[in-house]
CSV table of C-alpha atoms and ligand atoms in Angstrom, one decimal:
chain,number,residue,atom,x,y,z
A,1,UNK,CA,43.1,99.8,119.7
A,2,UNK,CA,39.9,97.8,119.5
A,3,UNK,CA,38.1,94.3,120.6
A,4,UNK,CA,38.5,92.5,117.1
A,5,UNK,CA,36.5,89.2,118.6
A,6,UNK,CA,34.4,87.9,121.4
A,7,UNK,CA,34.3,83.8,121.7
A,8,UNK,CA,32.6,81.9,124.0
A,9,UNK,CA,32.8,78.2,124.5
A,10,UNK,CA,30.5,76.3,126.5
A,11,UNK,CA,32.9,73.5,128.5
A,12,UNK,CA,32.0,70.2,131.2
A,13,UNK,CA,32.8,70.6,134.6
A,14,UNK,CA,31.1,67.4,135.9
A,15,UNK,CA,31.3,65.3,138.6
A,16,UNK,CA,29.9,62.4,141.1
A,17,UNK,CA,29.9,65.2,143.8
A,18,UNK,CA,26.6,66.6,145.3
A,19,UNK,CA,26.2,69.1,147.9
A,20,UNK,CA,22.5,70.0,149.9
A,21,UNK,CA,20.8,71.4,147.0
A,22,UNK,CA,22.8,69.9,143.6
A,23,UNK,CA,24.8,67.4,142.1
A,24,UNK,CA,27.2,68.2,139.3
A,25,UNK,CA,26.5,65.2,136.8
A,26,UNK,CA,25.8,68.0,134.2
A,27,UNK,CA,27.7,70.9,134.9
A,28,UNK,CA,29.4,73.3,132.7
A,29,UNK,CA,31.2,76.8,132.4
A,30,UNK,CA,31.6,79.4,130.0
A,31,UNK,CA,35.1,80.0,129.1
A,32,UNK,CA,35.4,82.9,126.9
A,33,UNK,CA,38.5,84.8,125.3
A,34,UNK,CA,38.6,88.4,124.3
A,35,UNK,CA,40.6,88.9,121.1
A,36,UNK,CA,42.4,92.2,120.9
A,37,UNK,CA,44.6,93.8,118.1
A,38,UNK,CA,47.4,95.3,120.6
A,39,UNK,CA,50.4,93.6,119.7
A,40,UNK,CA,52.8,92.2,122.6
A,41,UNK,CA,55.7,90.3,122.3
A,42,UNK,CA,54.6,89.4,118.3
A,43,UNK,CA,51.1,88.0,119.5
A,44,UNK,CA,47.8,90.0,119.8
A,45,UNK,CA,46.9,90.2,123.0
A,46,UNK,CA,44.2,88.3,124.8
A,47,UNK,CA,41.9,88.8,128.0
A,48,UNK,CA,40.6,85.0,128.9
A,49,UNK,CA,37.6,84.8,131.6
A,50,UNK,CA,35.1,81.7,132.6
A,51,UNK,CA,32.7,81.5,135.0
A,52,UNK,CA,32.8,79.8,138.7
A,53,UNK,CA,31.3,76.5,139.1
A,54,UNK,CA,27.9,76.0,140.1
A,55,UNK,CA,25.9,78.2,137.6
A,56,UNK,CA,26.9,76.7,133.8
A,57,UNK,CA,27.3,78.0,131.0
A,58,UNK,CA,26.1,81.2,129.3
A,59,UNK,CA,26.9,81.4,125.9
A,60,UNK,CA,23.3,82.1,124.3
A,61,UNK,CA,23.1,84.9,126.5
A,62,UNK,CA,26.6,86.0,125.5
A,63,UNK,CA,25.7,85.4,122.2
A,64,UNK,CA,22.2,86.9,121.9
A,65,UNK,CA,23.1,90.0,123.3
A,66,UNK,CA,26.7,90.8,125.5
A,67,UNK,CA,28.8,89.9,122.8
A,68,UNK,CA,27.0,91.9,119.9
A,69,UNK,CA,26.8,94.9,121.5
A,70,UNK,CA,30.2,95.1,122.9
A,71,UNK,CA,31.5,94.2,119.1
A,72,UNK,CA,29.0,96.8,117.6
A,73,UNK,CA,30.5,100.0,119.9
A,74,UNK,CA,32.3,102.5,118.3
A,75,UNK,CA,35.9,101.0,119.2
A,76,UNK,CA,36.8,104.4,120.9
A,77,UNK,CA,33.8,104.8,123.0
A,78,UNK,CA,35.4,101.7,125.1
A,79,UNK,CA,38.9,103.0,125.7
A,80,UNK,CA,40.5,104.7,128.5
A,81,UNK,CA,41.5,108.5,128.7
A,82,UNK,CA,45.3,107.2,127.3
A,83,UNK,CA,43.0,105.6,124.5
A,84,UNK,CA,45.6,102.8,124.3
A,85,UNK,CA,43.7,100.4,126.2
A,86,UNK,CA,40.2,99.0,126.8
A,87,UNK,CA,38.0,100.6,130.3
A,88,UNK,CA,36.0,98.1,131.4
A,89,UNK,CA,33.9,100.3,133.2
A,90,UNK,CA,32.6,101.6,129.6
A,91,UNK,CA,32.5,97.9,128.0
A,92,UNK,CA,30.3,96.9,131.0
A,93,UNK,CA,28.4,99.9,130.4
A,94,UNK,CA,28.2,98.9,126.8
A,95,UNK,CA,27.0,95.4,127.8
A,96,UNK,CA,24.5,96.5,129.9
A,97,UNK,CA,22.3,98.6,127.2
A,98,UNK,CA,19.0,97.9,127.2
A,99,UNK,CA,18.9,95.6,130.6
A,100,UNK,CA,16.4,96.3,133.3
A,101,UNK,CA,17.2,96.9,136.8
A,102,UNK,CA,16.9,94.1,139.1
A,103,UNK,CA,16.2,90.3,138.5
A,104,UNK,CA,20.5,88.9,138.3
A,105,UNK,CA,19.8,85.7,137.3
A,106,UNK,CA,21.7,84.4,134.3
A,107,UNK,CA,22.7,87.7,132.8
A,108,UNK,CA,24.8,88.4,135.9
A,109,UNK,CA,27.1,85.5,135.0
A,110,UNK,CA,27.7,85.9,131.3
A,111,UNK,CA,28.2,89.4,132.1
A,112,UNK,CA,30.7,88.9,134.7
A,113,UNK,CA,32.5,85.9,132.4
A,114,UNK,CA,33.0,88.2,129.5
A,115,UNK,CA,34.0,91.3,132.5
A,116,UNK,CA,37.5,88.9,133.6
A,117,UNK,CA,38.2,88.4,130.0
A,118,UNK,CA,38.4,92.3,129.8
A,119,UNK,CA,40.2,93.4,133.1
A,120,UNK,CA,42.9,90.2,132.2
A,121,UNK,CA,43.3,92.1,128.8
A,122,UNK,CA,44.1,95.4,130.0
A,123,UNK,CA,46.2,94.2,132.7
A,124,UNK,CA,48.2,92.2,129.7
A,125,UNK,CA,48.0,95.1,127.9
A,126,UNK,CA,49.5,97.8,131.1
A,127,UNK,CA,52.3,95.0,130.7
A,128,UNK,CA,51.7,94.2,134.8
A,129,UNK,CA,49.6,91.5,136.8
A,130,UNK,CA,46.1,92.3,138.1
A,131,UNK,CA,46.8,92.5,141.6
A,132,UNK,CA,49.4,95.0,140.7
A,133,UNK,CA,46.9,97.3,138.7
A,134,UNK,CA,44.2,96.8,141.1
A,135,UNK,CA,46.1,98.1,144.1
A,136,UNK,CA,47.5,101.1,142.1
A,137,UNK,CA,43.9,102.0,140.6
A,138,UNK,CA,41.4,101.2,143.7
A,139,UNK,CA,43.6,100.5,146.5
A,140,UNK,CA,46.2,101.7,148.7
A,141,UNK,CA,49.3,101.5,145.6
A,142,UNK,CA,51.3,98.3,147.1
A,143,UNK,CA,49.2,95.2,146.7
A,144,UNK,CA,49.9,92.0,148.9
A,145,UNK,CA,50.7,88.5,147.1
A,146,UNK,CA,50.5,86.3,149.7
A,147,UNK,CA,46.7,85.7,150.1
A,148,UNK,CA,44.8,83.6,152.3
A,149,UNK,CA,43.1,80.2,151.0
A,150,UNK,CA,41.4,77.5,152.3
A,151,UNK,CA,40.7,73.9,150.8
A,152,UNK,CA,36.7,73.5,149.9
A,153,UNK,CA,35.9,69.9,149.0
A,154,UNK,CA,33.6,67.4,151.6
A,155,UNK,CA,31.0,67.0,149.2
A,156,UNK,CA,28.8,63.8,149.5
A,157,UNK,CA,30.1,61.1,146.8
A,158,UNK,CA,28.4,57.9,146.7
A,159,UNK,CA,30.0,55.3,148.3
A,160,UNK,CA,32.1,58.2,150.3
A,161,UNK,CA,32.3,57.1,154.6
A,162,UNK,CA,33.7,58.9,157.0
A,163,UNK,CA,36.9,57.3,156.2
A,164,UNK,CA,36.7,58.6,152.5
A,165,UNK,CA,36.4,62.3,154.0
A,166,UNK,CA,39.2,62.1,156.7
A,167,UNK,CA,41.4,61.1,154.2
A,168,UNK,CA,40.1,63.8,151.8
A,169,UNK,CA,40.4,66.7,154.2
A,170,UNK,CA,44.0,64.9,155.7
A,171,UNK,CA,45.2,65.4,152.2
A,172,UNK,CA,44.5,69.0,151.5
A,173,UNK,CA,46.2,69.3,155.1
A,174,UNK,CA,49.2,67.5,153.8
A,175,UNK,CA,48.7,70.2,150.8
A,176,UNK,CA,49.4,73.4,153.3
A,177,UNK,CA,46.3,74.5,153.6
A,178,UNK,CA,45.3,75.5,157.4
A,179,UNK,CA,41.4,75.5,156.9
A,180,UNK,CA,38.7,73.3,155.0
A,181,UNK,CA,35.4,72.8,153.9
A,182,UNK,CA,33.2,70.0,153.9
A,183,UNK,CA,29.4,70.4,153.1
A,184,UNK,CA,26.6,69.5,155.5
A,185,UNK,CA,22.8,69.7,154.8
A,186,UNK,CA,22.7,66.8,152.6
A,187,UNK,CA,22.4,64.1,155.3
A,188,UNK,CA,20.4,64.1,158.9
A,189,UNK,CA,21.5,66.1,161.4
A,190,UNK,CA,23.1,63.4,163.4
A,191,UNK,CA,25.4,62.3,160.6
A,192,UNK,CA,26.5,65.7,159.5
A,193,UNK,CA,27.6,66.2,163.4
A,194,UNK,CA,29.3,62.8,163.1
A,195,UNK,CA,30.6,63.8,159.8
A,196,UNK,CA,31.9,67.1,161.6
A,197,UNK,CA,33.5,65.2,164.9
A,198,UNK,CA,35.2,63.1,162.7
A,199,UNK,CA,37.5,65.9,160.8
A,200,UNK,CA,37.2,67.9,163.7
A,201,UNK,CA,39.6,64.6,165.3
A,202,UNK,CA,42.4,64.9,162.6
A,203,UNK,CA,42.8,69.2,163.0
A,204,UNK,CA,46.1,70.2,164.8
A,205,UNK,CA,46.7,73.5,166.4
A,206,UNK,CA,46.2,76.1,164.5
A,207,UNK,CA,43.8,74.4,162.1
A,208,UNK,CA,39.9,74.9,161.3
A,209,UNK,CA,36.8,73.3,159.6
A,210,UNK,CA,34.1,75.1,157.9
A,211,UNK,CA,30.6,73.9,156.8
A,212,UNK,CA,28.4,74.7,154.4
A,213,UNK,CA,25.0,74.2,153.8
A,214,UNK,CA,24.3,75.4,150.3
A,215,UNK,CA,21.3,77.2,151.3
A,216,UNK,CA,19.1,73.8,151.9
A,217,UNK,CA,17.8,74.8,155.5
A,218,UNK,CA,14.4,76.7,156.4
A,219,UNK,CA,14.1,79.2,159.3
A,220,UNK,CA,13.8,76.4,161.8
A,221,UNK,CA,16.6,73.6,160.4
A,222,UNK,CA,19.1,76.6,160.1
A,223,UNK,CA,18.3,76.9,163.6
A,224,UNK,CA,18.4,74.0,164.9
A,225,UNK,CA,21.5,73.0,163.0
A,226,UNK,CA,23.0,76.0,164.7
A,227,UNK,CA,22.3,75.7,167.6
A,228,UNK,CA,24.2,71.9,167.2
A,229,UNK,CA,27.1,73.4,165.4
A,230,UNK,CA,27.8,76.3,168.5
A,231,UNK,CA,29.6,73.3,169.9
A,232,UNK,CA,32.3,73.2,167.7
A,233,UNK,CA,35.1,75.2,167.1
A,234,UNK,CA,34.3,75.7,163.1
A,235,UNK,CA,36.0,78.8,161.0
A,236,UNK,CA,32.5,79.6,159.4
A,237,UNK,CA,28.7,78.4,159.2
A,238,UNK,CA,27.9,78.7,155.6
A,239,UNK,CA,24.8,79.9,153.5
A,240,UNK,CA,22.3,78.2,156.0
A,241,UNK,CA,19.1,79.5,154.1
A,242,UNK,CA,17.9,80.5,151.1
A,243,UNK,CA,20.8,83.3,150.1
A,244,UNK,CA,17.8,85.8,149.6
A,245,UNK,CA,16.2,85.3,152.6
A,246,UNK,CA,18.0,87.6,155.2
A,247,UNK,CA,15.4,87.4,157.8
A,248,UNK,CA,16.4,83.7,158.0
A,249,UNK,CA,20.4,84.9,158.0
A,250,UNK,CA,19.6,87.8,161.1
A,251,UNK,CA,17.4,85.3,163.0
A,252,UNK,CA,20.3,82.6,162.5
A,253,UNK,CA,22.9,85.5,163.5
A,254,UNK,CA,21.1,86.3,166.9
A,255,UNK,CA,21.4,82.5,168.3
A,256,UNK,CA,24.0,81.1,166.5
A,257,UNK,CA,27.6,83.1,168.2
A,258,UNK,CA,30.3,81.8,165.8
A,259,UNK,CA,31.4,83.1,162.7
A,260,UNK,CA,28.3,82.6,159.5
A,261,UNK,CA,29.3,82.9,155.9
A,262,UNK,CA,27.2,83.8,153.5
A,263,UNK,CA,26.7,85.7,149.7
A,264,UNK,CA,28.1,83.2,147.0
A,265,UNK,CA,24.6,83.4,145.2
A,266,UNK,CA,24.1,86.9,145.8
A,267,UNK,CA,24.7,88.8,142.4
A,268,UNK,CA,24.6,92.7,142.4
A,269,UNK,CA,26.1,94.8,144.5
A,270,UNK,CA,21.9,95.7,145.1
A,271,UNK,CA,21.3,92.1,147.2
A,272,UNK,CA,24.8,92.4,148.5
A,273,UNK,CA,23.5,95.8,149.9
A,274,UNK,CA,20.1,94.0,151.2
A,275,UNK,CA,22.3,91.3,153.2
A,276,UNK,CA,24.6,94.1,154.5
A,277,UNK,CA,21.2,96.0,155.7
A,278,UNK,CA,19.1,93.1,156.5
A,279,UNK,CA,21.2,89.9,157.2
A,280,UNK,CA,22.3,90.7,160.3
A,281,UNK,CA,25.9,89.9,159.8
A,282,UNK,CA,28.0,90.9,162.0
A,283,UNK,CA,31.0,93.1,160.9
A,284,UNK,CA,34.0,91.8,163.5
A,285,UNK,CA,33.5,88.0,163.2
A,286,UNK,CA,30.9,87.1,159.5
A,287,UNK,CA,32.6,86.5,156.1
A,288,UNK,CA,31.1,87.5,152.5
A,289,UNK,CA,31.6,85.5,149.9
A,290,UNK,CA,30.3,87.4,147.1
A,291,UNK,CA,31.7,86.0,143.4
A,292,UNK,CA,32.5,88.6,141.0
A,293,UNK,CA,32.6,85.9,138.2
A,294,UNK,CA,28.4,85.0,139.0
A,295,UNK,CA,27.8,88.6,139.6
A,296,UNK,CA,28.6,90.9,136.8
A,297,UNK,CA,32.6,91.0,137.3
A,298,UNK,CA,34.8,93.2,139.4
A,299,UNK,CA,33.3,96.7,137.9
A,300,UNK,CA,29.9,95.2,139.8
A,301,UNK,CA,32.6,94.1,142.8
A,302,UNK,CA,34.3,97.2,142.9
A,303,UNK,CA,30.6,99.1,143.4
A,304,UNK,CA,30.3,96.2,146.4
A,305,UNK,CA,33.0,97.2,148.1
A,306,UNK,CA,32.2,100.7,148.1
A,307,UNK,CA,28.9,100.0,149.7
A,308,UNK,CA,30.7,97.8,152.0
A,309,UNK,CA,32.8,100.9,153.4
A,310,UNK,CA,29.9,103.1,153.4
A,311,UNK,CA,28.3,100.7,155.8
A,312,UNK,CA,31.6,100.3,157.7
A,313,UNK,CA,32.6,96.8,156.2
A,314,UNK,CA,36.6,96.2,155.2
A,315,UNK,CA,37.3,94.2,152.1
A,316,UNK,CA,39.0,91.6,154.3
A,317,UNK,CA,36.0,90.0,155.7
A,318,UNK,CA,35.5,89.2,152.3
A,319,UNK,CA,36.8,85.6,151.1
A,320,UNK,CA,34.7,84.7,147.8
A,321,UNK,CA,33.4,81.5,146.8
A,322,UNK,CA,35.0,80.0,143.0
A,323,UNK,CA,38.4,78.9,143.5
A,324,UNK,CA,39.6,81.4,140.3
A,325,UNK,CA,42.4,83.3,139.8
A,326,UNK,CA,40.5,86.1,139.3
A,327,UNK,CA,39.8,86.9,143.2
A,328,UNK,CA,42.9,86.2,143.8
A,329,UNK,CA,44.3,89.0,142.2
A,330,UNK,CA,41.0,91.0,143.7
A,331,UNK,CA,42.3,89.7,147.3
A,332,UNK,CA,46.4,90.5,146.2
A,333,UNK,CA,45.2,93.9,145.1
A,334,UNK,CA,42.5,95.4,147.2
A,335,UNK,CA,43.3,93.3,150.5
A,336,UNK,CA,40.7,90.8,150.5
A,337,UNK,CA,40.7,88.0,153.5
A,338,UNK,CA,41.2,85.5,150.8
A,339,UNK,CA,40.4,83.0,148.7
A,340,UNK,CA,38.7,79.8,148.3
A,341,UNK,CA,40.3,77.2,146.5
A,342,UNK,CA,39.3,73.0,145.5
A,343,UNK,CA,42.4,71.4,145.4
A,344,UNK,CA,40.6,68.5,143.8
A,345,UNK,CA,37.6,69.7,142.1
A,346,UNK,CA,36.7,71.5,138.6
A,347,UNK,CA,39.8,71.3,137.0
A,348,UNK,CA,42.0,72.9,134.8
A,349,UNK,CA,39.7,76.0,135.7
A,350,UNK,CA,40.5,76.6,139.7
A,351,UNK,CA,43.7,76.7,141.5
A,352,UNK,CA,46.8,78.8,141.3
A,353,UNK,CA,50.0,78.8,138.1
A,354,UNK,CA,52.3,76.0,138.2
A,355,UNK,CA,54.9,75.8,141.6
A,356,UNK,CA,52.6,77.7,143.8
A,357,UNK,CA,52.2,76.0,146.3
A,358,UNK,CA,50.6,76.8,149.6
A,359,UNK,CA,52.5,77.4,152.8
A,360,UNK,CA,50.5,77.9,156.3
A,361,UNK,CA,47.3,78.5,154.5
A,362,UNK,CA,48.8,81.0,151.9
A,363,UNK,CA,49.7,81.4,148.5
A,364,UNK,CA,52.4,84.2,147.2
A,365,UNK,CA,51.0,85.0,143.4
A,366,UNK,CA,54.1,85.4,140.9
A,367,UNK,CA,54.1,88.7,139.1
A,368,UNK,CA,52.4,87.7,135.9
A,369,UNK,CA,50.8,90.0,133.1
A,370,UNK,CA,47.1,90.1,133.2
A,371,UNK,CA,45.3,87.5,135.5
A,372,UNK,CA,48.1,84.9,135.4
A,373,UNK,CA,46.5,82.5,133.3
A,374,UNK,CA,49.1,81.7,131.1
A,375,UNK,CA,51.1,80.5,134.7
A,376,UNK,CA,48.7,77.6,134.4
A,377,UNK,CA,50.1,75.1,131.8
A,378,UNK,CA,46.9,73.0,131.6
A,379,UNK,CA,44.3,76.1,131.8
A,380,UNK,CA,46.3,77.8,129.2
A,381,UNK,CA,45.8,75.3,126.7
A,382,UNK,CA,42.1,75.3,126.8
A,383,UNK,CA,41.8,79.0,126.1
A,384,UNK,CA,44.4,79.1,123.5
A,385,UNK,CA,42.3,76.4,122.3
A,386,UNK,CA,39.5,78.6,121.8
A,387,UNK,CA,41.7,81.6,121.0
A,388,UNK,CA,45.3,82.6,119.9
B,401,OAA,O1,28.9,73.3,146.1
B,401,OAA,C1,28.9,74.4,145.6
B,401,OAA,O2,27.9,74.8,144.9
B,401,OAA,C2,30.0,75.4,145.7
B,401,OAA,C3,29.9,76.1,147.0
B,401,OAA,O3,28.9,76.3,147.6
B,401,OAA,C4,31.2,76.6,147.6
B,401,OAA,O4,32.2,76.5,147.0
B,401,OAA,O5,31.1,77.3,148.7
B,402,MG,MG1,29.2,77.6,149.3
């Protein structure tokens, strides 16, 4: 068997919404397809993969230099030892020729876009879903498809009151979910803490806010933020600094007691390790939120989560950031603490196949092949659009 194409297509994701640091008036993804000439059901099979929100698109690096070099291989120095289906350890391998250690910036995106394309490929092509795969490979055999997710929206919209994000967060409430997001950072102090009191009012039992700061504060705001945030009963205090700066995250960690988030822009399992050594999170009560569609894919995750149990870290204080199918079939099949999710954002690309629905702050995933895309009526037909 062989790759017969790589195809990227660079799509908008925009919206009104800002958080602390961005707006997304111009944002876009990379949705790619890898084109395959193993034959199921009459139709070649093929792996689909895009990117999370909040990094864009990546097709001239694809272009330039993943896609060639992956399409230039000898077709069996990419296969398994079966040599009826693709390894994606050896296609990342493949794509990462010639690349420096060091510097993820870009690369670790396009890298992990094209990375999901493969892995939903040769779960399609093992004629079993992800999750399914995953727990027989690199877990404990029997995954778990009822996963944990929580409802991230709360991002400042013009002309959006406090009336605007009670009624957003009530909805994803109505929706099942038991936790949600809003952002903070992106207005004083005093008005994210109103902000805060006022969805803190509309929780029942059981249910829990988080924040996030998008990494806007310095060593002092972060502080001082959390020291005003210690007051409230919040699931998670998210990305309060710069995401490299893990001085700013262990200072934060040794006055602020509740739980801190952190790791969405961190994008080797290399800075991952850094925070692990230097953040000063704390392994009983911090979440990591590590996204293996900005950082070079689940073979870079899969190294992650080996440093995480060498440093005495289980996979499920790990809930990453993107709202894609793709960790969910990570958290299904190697017991991740779940997913996030935006109910109402970056659409058809995030959410869960058609009739899921979530229950107590859980989806069950149905037992598709491969990712479970083609669950998905809407995101379906944009990557069939790009390749079938
Ligand atoms: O607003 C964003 O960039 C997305 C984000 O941080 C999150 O989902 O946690
Ligand atoms: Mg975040």
């Amino acid at each position: 068997m062989k790759i017969v194409n790589i195809l990227e297509s660079t799509r908008p994701i925009k919206s009104d919404i800002r958080n602390a640091y961005i707006d997304f008036s111009k944002m876009t993804l990379s949705l790619v397809a890898v084109v395959t000439d193993v034959v199921r059901d009459g139709k070649p099979v093929i792996g689909y993969g895009f990117n999370s929100n909040g990094r864009y698109g990546q097709g001239a690096l694809m272009r330039e230099r993943f896609i060639p070099r992956v399409l230039e291989a000898d077709p069996a120095s990419l296969l398994d030892e079966t040599g009826e289906n693709l390894d994606p350890h050896k296609v990342w391998a493949r794509m990462m020729i010639n690349e420096k250690p060091g510097g993820h910036g870009e690369r670790s995106v396009a890298v992990g876009t094209i990375d999901m394309a493969v892995w939903d490929a040769v779960a399609k092509i093992a004629g079993k879903p992800l999750y399914q795969l995953l727990a027989e490979r690199y877990g404990n055999g029997t995954p778990n498809p009822r996963v944990f997710v929580y409802a991230a929206g709360g991002y400042y919209y013009p002309g959006k009151g406090l009336d605007g994000l009670r009624a957003e967060m009530e909805s994803y409430l109505a929706r099942g979910y038991s936790v949600v997001k809003m952002k903070i950072g992106g207005a004083t102090l005093a008005e994210d803490c109103e902000r805060i009191e006022s969805v803190l009012k509309i929780l029942g039992p059981g249910q829990q806010l988080a924040v996030d700061a998008n990494g806007r504060f310095d060593l002092k705001t972060a502080i001082d933020y959390g020291k005003a945030l210690s007051q409230y009963p919040l699931f998670w205090y998210e990305e309060a600094g710069d995401p490299l700066d893990y001085e700013l995250q262990a200072r934060l960690g040794e006055v602020y007691t509740g739980p801190m988030a952190t790791g969405e822009n961190l994008f080797s399992m290399q800075d991952a390790r850094n925070l692990i050594r230097h953040g000063g999170m704390h392994k009983d009560r911090d979440w990591l939120q590590f996204d293996c569609a900005l950082s070079y894919g689940l073979v870079e995750y899969l190294r992650t989560l080996d440093m995480l149990k060498e440093h005495g870290w289980s996979p499920s204080r790990c809930i990453p950031h993107g709202g894609h199918q793709m960790s969910l079939a990570i958290a299904a099949g190697l017991g991740l603490g779940g997913n996030e999710s935006y109910p109402d954002l970056f659409q058809p690309y995030g959410g869960f196949p058609d009739g899921v629905k979530v229950v107590d702050g859980h989806v069950t995933l149905p037992p598709l092949p491969g990712i479970g895309f083609e669950g998905k009526s809407d995101l379906i037909r944009e990557m069939r659009a790009l390749a079938v």
